[in-house]
């Protein structure tokens, strides 16, 4: 049944590729993957294979790849992606020796792919459970590890109709899961090679924080500089300007998110000289979406990041980030953060904002995200379900600014306390 579904999916992708450039890139990359391997694989080398569906999973696997590269240079690294949103951004990642797409999980594709690279070890990040690849790896005796995986009772593996597919989980040598619930659920299937290590994403966001860029364009917009002192305090430095009361940073936003926070700041008249400023980094950066945002902000002073002019930036109300790769550094400039996706596909990376010691707003579709649940529980994350909900919580912040610092510290402490997953995994591997 699984292979029938895969072939039907492959047919659907072929049809979709006629209408979508993104799907065409994915299909082309999958078809060329084996040729890439034949060209680039060193037959004398030992390859460790890391597979990530997309960019988020790549970030979870990155601490392990970089640790392996640093401590065990005798191995080479193969990195594969399933989604163009991961591959296109990281195809030139220098931490891997080969980066390519993973061909669709048919039996023939899996055999050809594994014959071309012959990995000595494999790491599948979070939700990656490819039936044919995993069974062939097991048959060949290749150790396979699931990293930062998380399981819930409603997943197919734990339903009566999914028990046959659930056998794929027994192909893994060991699971490094995020929580005790996942460990208990795997035990119901007779799987006990499981260690609770948390989420490697926390290691990664702390590393990102340490490596974060100082962005002159954003500093001019916010009217402050980052001081070079050990505490990295925010220092307002531009004479002749009144610093804003706060900076609201919305990351990975979608239109339903933007409808809420833009409406609030406009209705409450919080823009203007000496008032709040807003930075919007939308999830989808295309001209249509950027123009939609600008229309919602009509009448305000709006600038785009790529059209930098220091004088215009200093006096602007809203800065739109119209390029990729900056969001993790931009959160440092926030007073309060908002992470989008919670009114649709599911929230994006909340710990990327929380690591800076900022309280984080997000929408209601967050139940599948352990870090969001934890942030809500400790108070560093604030779930909103409507405009009125956001308005009420944001008004509390504005009336009681000391609570912003308190909840922000709670969020930052939460992230710091969850670090160390990569160390635990390498201790178990004993490489």
Short mmCIF file of C-alpha atoms in Angstrom, two decimals:
data_model
loop_
_atom_site.label_atom_id
_atom_site.label_comp_id
_atom_site.label_asym_id
_atom_site.label_seq_id
_atom_site.Cartn_x
_atom_site.Cartn_y
_atom_site.Cartn_z
CA UNK A 1 0.00 0.00 0.00
CA UNK A 2 2.83 2.42 0.87
CA UNK A 3 4.48 1.96 -2.52
CA UNK A 4 1.16 2.47 -4.30
CA UNK A 5 0.73 5.77 -2.45
CA UNK A 6 4.27 6.83 -3.36
CA UNK A 7 3.67 6.16 -7.05
CA UNK A 8 0.38 8.06 -6.95
CA UNK A 9 2.18 10.91 -5.22
CA UNK A 10 4.88 10.84 -7.90
CA UNK A 11 2.20 11.14 -10.57
CA UNK A 12 0.66 14.09 -8.71
CA UNK A 13 4.04 15.81 -8.50
CA UNK A 14 4.54 15.37 -12.24
CA UNK A 15 1.20 17.07 -12.91
CA UNK A 16 1.86 19.84 -10.36
CA UNK A 17 5.26 20.55 -11.91
CA UNK A 18 3.48 21.78 -15.03
CA UNK A 19 2.07 24.68 -13.03
CA UNK A 20 4.58 25.37 -10.24
CA UNK A 21 8.22 26.44 -10.57
CA UNK A 22 8.89 25.27 -7.01
CA UNK A 23 7.60 21.76 -7.77
CA UNK A 24 9.56 21.71 -11.05
CA UNK A 25 12.77 22.47 -9.14
CA UNK A 26 12.07 19.68 -6.67
CA UNK A 27 11.26 17.13 -9.37
CA UNK A 28 14.32 18.09 -11.42
CA UNK A 29 16.57 17.92 -8.36
CA UNK A 30 15.26 14.50 -7.37
CA UNK A 31 15.81 13.11 -10.86
CA UNK A 32 19.37 14.46 -10.97
CA UNK A 33 20.39 13.38 -7.44
CA UNK A 34 21.96 10.05 -8.35
CA UNK A 35 23.95 11.69 -11.16
CA UNK A 36 25.20 14.27 -8.65
CA UNK A 37 26.34 11.49 -6.34
CA UNK A 38 28.10 9.56 -9.10
CA UNK A 39 29.99 12.71 -10.02
CA UNK A 40 30.93 13.88 -6.51
CA UNK A 41 31.21 10.82 -4.26
CA UNK A 42 34.76 9.88 -3.32
CA UNK A 43 34.80 6.04 -3.41
CA UNK A 44 37.58 5.94 -0.82
CA UNK A 45 35.72 8.11 1.72
CA UNK A 46 33.33 7.20 4.51
CA UNK A 47 30.09 9.19 4.28
CA UNK A 48 27.70 10.06 7.07
CA UNK A 49 24.29 10.89 5.64
CA UNK A 50 22.03 13.57 7.13
CA UNK A 51 18.52 13.94 5.72
CA UNK A 52 16.30 16.95 6.45
CA UNK A 53 12.92 17.56 4.86
CA UNK A 54 13.34 21.31 4.77
CA UNK A 55 15.11 24.29 6.32
CA UNK A 56 13.75 23.87 9.84
CA UNK A 57 14.93 20.27 10.07
CA UNK A 58 18.29 21.28 8.63
CA UNK A 59 18.74 23.73 11.51
CA UNK A 60 18.03 20.90 13.94
CA UNK A 61 20.62 18.68 12.30
CA UNK A 62 23.22 21.39 11.85
CA UNK A 63 24.74 21.22 15.38
CA UNK A 64 25.43 17.51 14.80
CA UNK A 65 26.92 18.03 11.35
CA UNK A 66 29.23 20.77 12.57
CA UNK A 67 30.24 18.79 15.65
CA UNK A 68 30.98 15.73 13.49
CA UNK A 69 33.01 17.81 11.03
CA UNK A 70 35.02 19.38 13.84
CA UNK A 71 35.70 16.29 15.93
CA UNK A 72 35.77 13.55 13.26
CA UNK A 73 37.29 14.87 10.01
CA UNK A 74 37.78 11.27 8.88
CA UNK A 75 34.12 11.30 7.81
CA UNK A 76 32.60 13.16 4.89
CA UNK A 77 29.05 14.49 5.09
CA UNK A 78 26.20 14.01 2.65
CA UNK A 79 23.23 16.33 3.22
CA UNK A 80 19.92 15.73 1.45
CA UNK A 81 16.67 17.69 1.32
CA UNK A 82 13.18 16.84 0.20
CA UNK A 83 11.83 20.40 -0.13
CA UNK A 84 13.12 23.17 -2.43
CA UNK A 85 12.70 25.64 0.45
CA UNK A 86 15.52 23.82 2.21
CA UNK A 87 17.71 22.89 -0.73
CA UNK A 88 17.62 26.25 -2.50
CA UNK A 89 18.69 28.10 0.66
CA UNK A 90 21.39 25.64 1.75
CA UNK A 91 22.66 24.08 -1.48
CA UNK A 92 26.02 25.79 -0.93
CA UNK A 93 26.30 24.89 2.75
CA UNK A 94 30.00 24.49 3.45
CA UNK A 95 29.45 22.13 6.37
CA UNK A 96 28.63 19.28 4.00
CA UNK A 97 30.75 17.73 1.27
CA UNK A 98 27.74 16.95 -0.94
CA UNK A 99 24.30 18.59 -0.90
CA UNK A 100 21.49 17.26 -3.08
CA UNK A 101 17.81 16.32 -3.17
CA UNK A 102 16.60 12.95 -1.94
CA UNK A 103 14.80 11.07 -4.74
CA UNK A 104 11.25 9.98 -3.98
CA UNK A 105 11.06 6.84 -1.83
CA UNK A 106 10.46 4.17 -4.44
CA UNK A 107 12.30 0.87 -4.15
CA UNK A 108 14.31 1.49 -7.32
CA UNK A 109 15.22 5.05 -6.33
CA UNK A 110 16.33 3.94 -2.88
CA UNK A 111 18.52 1.16 -4.27
CA UNK A 112 20.16 3.43 -6.87
CA UNK A 113 20.76 6.20 -4.36
CA UNK A 114 22.27 3.98 -1.67
CA UNK A 115 24.36 2.11 -4.22
CA UNK A 116 25.84 5.44 -5.31
CA UNK A 117 26.83 6.71 -1.86
CA UNK A 118 27.01 3.68 0.53
CA UNK A 119 26.84 5.66 3.81
CA UNK A 120 28.39 4.22 6.97
CA UNK A 121 25.87 5.98 9.20
CA UNK A 122 22.63 7.94 8.68
CA UNK A 123 20.71 10.58 10.61
CA UNK A 124 17.08 11.34 9.79
CA UNK A 125 15.83 14.58 11.36
CA UNK A 126 12.50 14.81 13.22
CA UNK A 127 9.65 13.49 11.03
CA UNK A 128 11.57 11.65 8.32
CA UNK A 129 10.41 8.02 8.04
CA UNK A 130 11.09 6.86 4.48
CA UNK A 131 10.02 3.21 4.33
CA UNK A 132 12.17 1.90 1.47
CA UNK A 133 15.35 3.82 2.29
CA UNK A 134 15.17 2.72 5.91
CA UNK A 135 14.53 -0.94 5.16
CA UNK A 136 17.46 -1.10 2.75
CA UNK A 137 19.73 0.63 5.26
CA UNK A 138 18.70 -1.87 7.92
CA UNK A 139 19.26 -4.79 5.54
CA UNK A 140 22.77 -3.50 4.88
CA UNK A 141 23.54 -3.11 8.57
CA UNK A 142 23.96 0.67 8.43
CA UNK A 143 23.30 2.39 11.80
CA UNK A 144 20.40 4.83 11.44
CA UNK A 145 19.43 7.44 14.04
CA UNK A 146 16.31 9.55 14.41
CA UNK A 147 17.18 12.97 15.82
CA UNK A 148 14.88 15.46 17.56
CA UNK A 149 11.92 13.22 16.77
CA UNK A 150 8.65 13.71 18.58
CA UNK A 151 5.65 11.39 18.68
CA UNK A 152 1.96 11.89 19.51
CA UNK A 153 -0.86 9.37 20.09
CA UNK A 154 -2.75 10.48 16.98
CA UNK A 155 0.11 9.67 14.59
CA UNK A 156 -0.43 6.87 12.11
CA UNK A 157 2.10 4.57 13.82
CA UNK A 158 -0.15 4.25 16.88
CA UNK A 159 -3.47 3.70 15.09
CA UNK A 160 -4.79 0.23 14.26
CA UNK A 161 -4.69 0.96 10.54
CA UNK A 162 -1.07 2.16 10.68
CA UNK A 163 0.57 -0.72 12.48
CA UNK A 164 2.00 -2.22 9.31
CA UNK A 165 3.59 1.08 8.28
CA UNK A 166 4.72 1.49 11.90
CA UNK A 167 7.22 -1.31 11.32
CA UNK A 168 9.41 1.28 9.64
CA UNK A 169 10.29 2.58 13.10
CA UNK A 170 12.05 -0.69 13.90
CA UNK A 171 14.57 0.10 11.17
CA UNK A 172 16.17 2.75 13.39
CA UNK A 173 19.16 1.85 15.50
CA UNK A 174 18.28 4.48 18.10
CA UNK A 175 15.84 7.33 18.66
CA UNK A 176 16.90 10.63 20.22
CA UNK A 177 13.50 12.06 21.10
CA UNK A 178 12.34 15.37 22.48
CA UNK A 179 10.21 14.22 25.43
CA UNK A 180 9.11 11.38 27.70
CA UNK A 181 5.75 11.04 25.94
CA UNK A 182 7.55 10.07 22.75
CA UNK A 183 9.61 7.48 24.60
CA UNK A 184 6.48 5.97 26.17
CA UNK A 185 4.65 5.80 22.83
CA UNK A 186 7.57 4.02 21.17
CA UNK A 187 7.62 1.53 24.03
CA UNK A 188 4.03 0.51 23.14
CA UNK A 189 5.45 -0.69 19.81
CA UNK A 190 8.23 -2.63 21.50
CA UNK A 191 10.88 -0.02 20.69
CA UNK A 192 13.19 0.65 23.62
CA UNK A 193 16.39 1.98 22.04
CA UNK A 194 15.29 5.50 22.91
CA UNK A 195 16.96 8.39 24.73
CA UNK A 196 15.24 11.62 25.71
CA UNK A 197 17.67 14.42 24.79
CA UNK A 198 15.37 17.32 23.96
CA UNK A 199 15.54 19.31 20.75
CA UNK A 200 18.85 20.12 19.03
CA UNK A 201 17.19 23.32 17.80
CA UNK A 202 18.02 24.93 21.15
CA UNK A 203 21.73 24.30 20.58
CA UNK A 204 21.38 25.80 17.15
CA UNK A 205 19.57 29.00 18.17
CA UNK A 206 22.12 29.68 20.89
CA UNK A 207 24.85 29.29 18.27
CA UNK A 208 22.93 31.62 15.93
CA UNK A 209 22.66 34.18 18.73
CA UNK A 210 26.42 34.07 19.30
CA UNK A 211 27.06 34.51 15.57
CA UNK A 212 24.33 37.10 14.95
CA UNK A 213 25.05 40.01 12.65
CA UNK A 214 24.80 43.66 13.62
CA UNK A 215 22.64 45.27 10.96
CA UNK A 216 23.36 48.93 10.37
CA UNK A 217 20.15 49.39 8.39
CA UNK A 218 18.01 48.09 11.25
CA UNK A 219 19.98 50.10 13.81
CA UNK A 220 19.30 53.31 11.90
CA UNK A 221 15.62 52.41 11.68
CA UNK A 222 15.42 51.72 15.42
CA UNK A 223 17.61 54.76 16.18
CA UNK A 224 20.08 52.85 18.31
CA UNK A 225 23.40 51.09 18.04
CA UNK A 226 24.55 47.88 19.65
CA UNK A 227 27.27 48.84 22.12
CA UNK A 228 30.51 46.92 22.12
CA UNK A 229 30.40 46.28 25.85
CA UNK A 230 30.30 42.77 27.34
CA UNK A 231 26.56 43.01 28.09
CA UNK A 232 25.76 44.02 24.50
CA UNK A 233 23.27 46.59 25.80
CA UNK A 234 21.05 48.52 23.42
CA UNK A 235 22.25 52.11 23.35
CA UNK A 236 20.26 54.90 21.67
CA UNK A 237 22.82 56.93 19.80
CA UNK A 238 21.33 59.21 17.20
CA UNK A 239 21.15 62.85 18.35
CA UNK A 240 18.08 64.79 17.34
CA UNK A 241 15.72 61.82 17.44
CA UNK A 242 13.46 60.58 20.19
CA UNK A 243 13.93 56.84 20.62
CA UNK A 244 10.79 54.77 20.03
CA UNK A 245 8.83 53.44 22.99
CA UNK A 246 9.30 49.98 21.58
CA UNK A 247 10.07 47.93 18.49
CA UNK A 248 7.58 45.26 17.43
CA UNK A 249 9.19 42.55 15.28
CA UNK A 250 6.93 40.18 13.35
CA UNK A 251 8.80 37.23 11.88
CA UNK A 252 7.61 34.71 9.27
CA UNK A 253 4.24 36.45 9.08
CA UNK A 254 1.31 35.50 6.86
CA UNK A 255 -1.63 37.72 5.84
CA UNK A 256 -3.91 36.57 8.73
CA UNK A 257 -1.15 37.50 11.20
CA UNK A 258 -0.55 40.84 9.50
CA UNK A 259 -4.27 41.68 9.58
CA UNK A 260 -4.16 41.45 13.37
CA UNK A 261 -1.02 43.27 14.43
CA UNK A 262 -1.11 45.98 11.74
CA UNK A 263 -4.75 46.75 12.59
CA UNK A 264 -3.88 47.02 16.29
CA UNK A 265 -1.00 49.46 15.86
CA UNK A 266 -2.98 51.56 13.40
CA UNK A 267 -6.17 51.71 15.47
CA UNK A 268 -4.31 52.54 18.66
CA UNK A 269 -2.31 55.22 16.82
CA UNK A 270 0.96 53.78 18.08
CA UNK A 271 3.03 54.90 15.08
CA UNK A 272 4.73 58.26 14.86
CA UNK A 273 7.47 60.36 16.39
CA UNK A 274 8.70 58.78 19.61
CA UNK A 275 6.13 55.97 19.46
CA UNK A 276 6.44 52.31 18.48
CA UNK A 277 8.20 51.11 15.36
CA UNK A 278 7.46 47.88 13.51
CA UNK A 279 9.63 45.43 11.57
CA UNK A 280 7.85 42.88 9.39
CA UNK A 281 9.75 39.90 7.97
CA UNK A 282 7.08 38.01 5.96
CA UNK A 283 7.36 34.29 5.38
CA UNK A 284 6.59 34.69 1.69
CA UNK A 285 8.75 37.32 0.05
CA UNK A 286 7.30 38.07 -3.35
CA UNK A 287 6.20 41.36 -4.83
CA UNK A 288 2.48 40.61 -4.52
CA UNK A 289 2.73 39.93 -0.79
CA UNK A 290 5.00 42.90 -0.16
CA UNK A 291 2.54 45.19 -1.92
CA UNK A 292 -0.34 43.72 0.11
CA UNK A 293 1.52 44.62 3.31
CA UNK A 294 2.25 48.12 2.06
CA UNK A 295 -1.42 48.63 1.20
CA UNK A 296 -2.39 47.73 4.77
CA UNK A 297 0.15 50.32 5.97
CA UNK A 298 -0.99 53.04 3.57
CA UNK A 299 -0.40 56.53 4.98
CA UNK A 300 2.52 55.45 7.16
CA UNK A 301 6.21 55.89 6.45
CA UNK A 302 7.24 52.45 5.16
CA UNK A 303 10.70 51.40 3.93
CA UNK A 304 12.10 48.19 2.51
CA UNK A 305 15.37 46.76 3.80
CA UNK A 306 16.96 46.42 0.35
CA UNK A 307 16.33 50.11 -0.42
CA UNK A 308 18.50 51.48 2.35
CA UNK A 309 18.66 55.23 2.96
CA UNK A 310 19.77 56.20 6.47
CA UNK A 311 17.65 59.37 6.65
CA UNK A 312 14.49 57.66 5.43
CA UNK A 313 15.10 54.71 7.75
CA UNK A 314 15.50 56.91 10.83
CA UNK A 315 12.15 58.62 10.29
CA UNK A 316 10.17 55.58 9.06
CA UNK A 317 7.37 53.87 11.00
CA UNK A 318 7.66 50.39 9.47
CA UNK A 319 10.58 48.43 8.02
CA UNK A 320 9.75 45.52 5.71
CA UNK A 321 12.44 42.85 5.37
CA UNK A 322 12.31 41.95 1.68
CA UNK A 323 15.13 39.38 1.64
CA UNK A 324 16.03 36.11 3.38
CA UNK A 325 18.60 35.21 6.00
CA UNK A 326 18.30 38.10 8.46
CA UNK A 327 15.40 37.27 10.75
CA UNK A 328 17.39 35.48 13.46
CA UNK A 329 19.60 38.55 13.81
CA UNK A 330 16.71 41.03 13.63
CA UNK A 331 14.93 39.60 16.68
CA UNK A 332 17.69 41.09 18.84
CA UNK A 333 16.30 44.57 18.10
CA UNK A 334 12.79 43.73 19.29
CA UNK A 335 10.98 44.83 22.40
CA UNK A 336 8.21 42.31 21.70
CA UNK A 337 8.16 39.58 19.04
CA UNK A 338 5.43 37.92 16.99
CA UNK A 339 6.05 34.64 15.16
CA UNK A 340 3.64 33.92 12.33
CA UNK A 341 1.94 30.86 10.91
CA UNK A 342 -0.35 30.16 13.86
CA UNK A 343 -3.50 31.02 11.94
CA UNK A 344 -2.71 28.61 9.12
CA UNK A 345 0.09 26.16 8.43
CA UNK A 346 1.40 26.14 12.01
CA UNK A 347 3.75 28.47 13.82
CA UNK A 348 7.31 28.94 12.70
CA UNK A 349 10.44 29.02 14.88
CA UNK A 350 9.52 30.63 18.21
CA UNK A 351 12.79 29.79 19.96
CA UNK A 352 14.66 31.87 17.38
CA UNK A 353 12.96 34.90 18.96
CA UNK A 354 12.83 33.70 22.57
CA UNK A 355 16.60 33.10 22.69
CA UNK A 356 17.07 36.89 22.72
CA UNK A 357 15.06 37.21 25.93
CA UNK A 358 11.92 38.54 24.27
CA UNK A 359 8.27 37.66 24.96
CA UNK A 360 6.77 35.98 21.89
CA UNK A 361 3.23 36.18 20.50
CA UNK A 362 1.91 33.41 18.24
CA UNK A 363 -1.40 32.11 16.89
CA UNK A 364 -3.53 29.15 18.01
CA UNK A 365 -2.16 26.48 15.66
CA UNK A 366 0.74 25.57 17.96
CA UNK A 367 -0.28 22.28 19.58
CA UNK A 368 2.24 20.26 17.55
CA UNK A 369 5.15 22.42 18.69
CA UNK A 370 6.62 21.41 22.04
CA UNK A 371 8.62 24.61 22.43
CA UNK A 372 5.47 26.72 22.02
CA UNK A 373 3.67 24.65 24.64
CA UNK A 374 6.59 25.06 27.01
CA UNK A 375 6.83 28.81 26.43
CA UNK A 376 3.11 29.18 27.12
CA UNK A 377 3.48 27.19 30.32
CA UNK A 378 6.34 29.32 31.64
CA UNK A 379 4.83 32.62 30.51
CA UNK A 380 7.43 33.58 27.90
CA UNK A 381 5.05 32.78 25.05
CA UNK A 382 1.60 34.29 24.55
CA UNK A 383 -0.99 32.53 22.43
CA UNK A 384 -3.57 34.73 20.72
CA UNK A 385 -6.73 33.54 19.01
CA UNK A 386 -8.16 36.77 17.66
CA UNK A 387 -7.64 40.49 17.23
CA UNK A 388 -9.30 41.22 20.59
CA UNK A 389 -7.03 38.70 22.29
CA UNK A 390 -3.90 40.30 20.83
CA UNK A 391 -5.19 43.79 21.62
CA UNK A 392 -5.76 42.92 25.26
CA UNK A 393 -2.37 41.29 25.79
CA UNK A 394 -0.46 43.98 23.90
CA UNK A 395 -2.24 46.72 25.86
CA UNK A 396 -1.05 45.06 29.09
CA UNK A 397 2.52 45.27 27.82
CA UNK A 398 2.22 48.92 26.90
CA UNK A 399 0.65 49.85 30.23
CA UNK A 400 3.11 47.71 32.21
CA UNK A 401 6.43 47.79 30.32
CA UNK A 402 8.24 46.12 33.21
CA UNK A 403 6.31 42.94 32.41
CA UNK A 404 7.96 42.84 28.98
CA UNK A 405 11.39 42.47 30.55
CA UNK A 406 10.18 39.93 33.08
CA UNK A 407 8.49 37.64 30.55
CA UNK A 408 11.37 38.13 28.12
CA UNK A 409 13.85 36.91 30.72
CA UNK A 410 11.61 33.91 31.32
CA UNK A 411 11.64 33.10 27.60
CA UNK A 412 15.42 33.45 27.36
CA UNK A 413 16.02 31.30 30.44
CA UNK A 414 13.77 28.61 29.00
CA UNK A 415 15.87 28.37 25.83
CA UNK A 416 19.19 28.35 27.71
CA UNK A 417 17.99 25.60 30.03
CA UNK A 418 17.19 23.29 27.09
CA UNK A 419 20.63 23.39 25.48
CA UNK A 420 22.96 20.38 25.37
CA UNK A 421 21.10 17.89 23.16
CA UNK A 422 24.00 17.54 20.73
CA UNK A 423 26.36 16.67 23.60
CA UNK A 424 24.01 13.94 24.82
CA UNK A 425 23.72 12.43 21.35
CA UNK A 426 27.47 12.31 20.81
CA UNK A 427 27.98 10.79 24.25
CA UNK A 428 25.67 7.96 23.23
CA UNK A 429 27.25 7.47 19.80
CA UNK A 430 30.75 7.16 21.32
CA UNK A 431 32.43 8.06 18.03
#
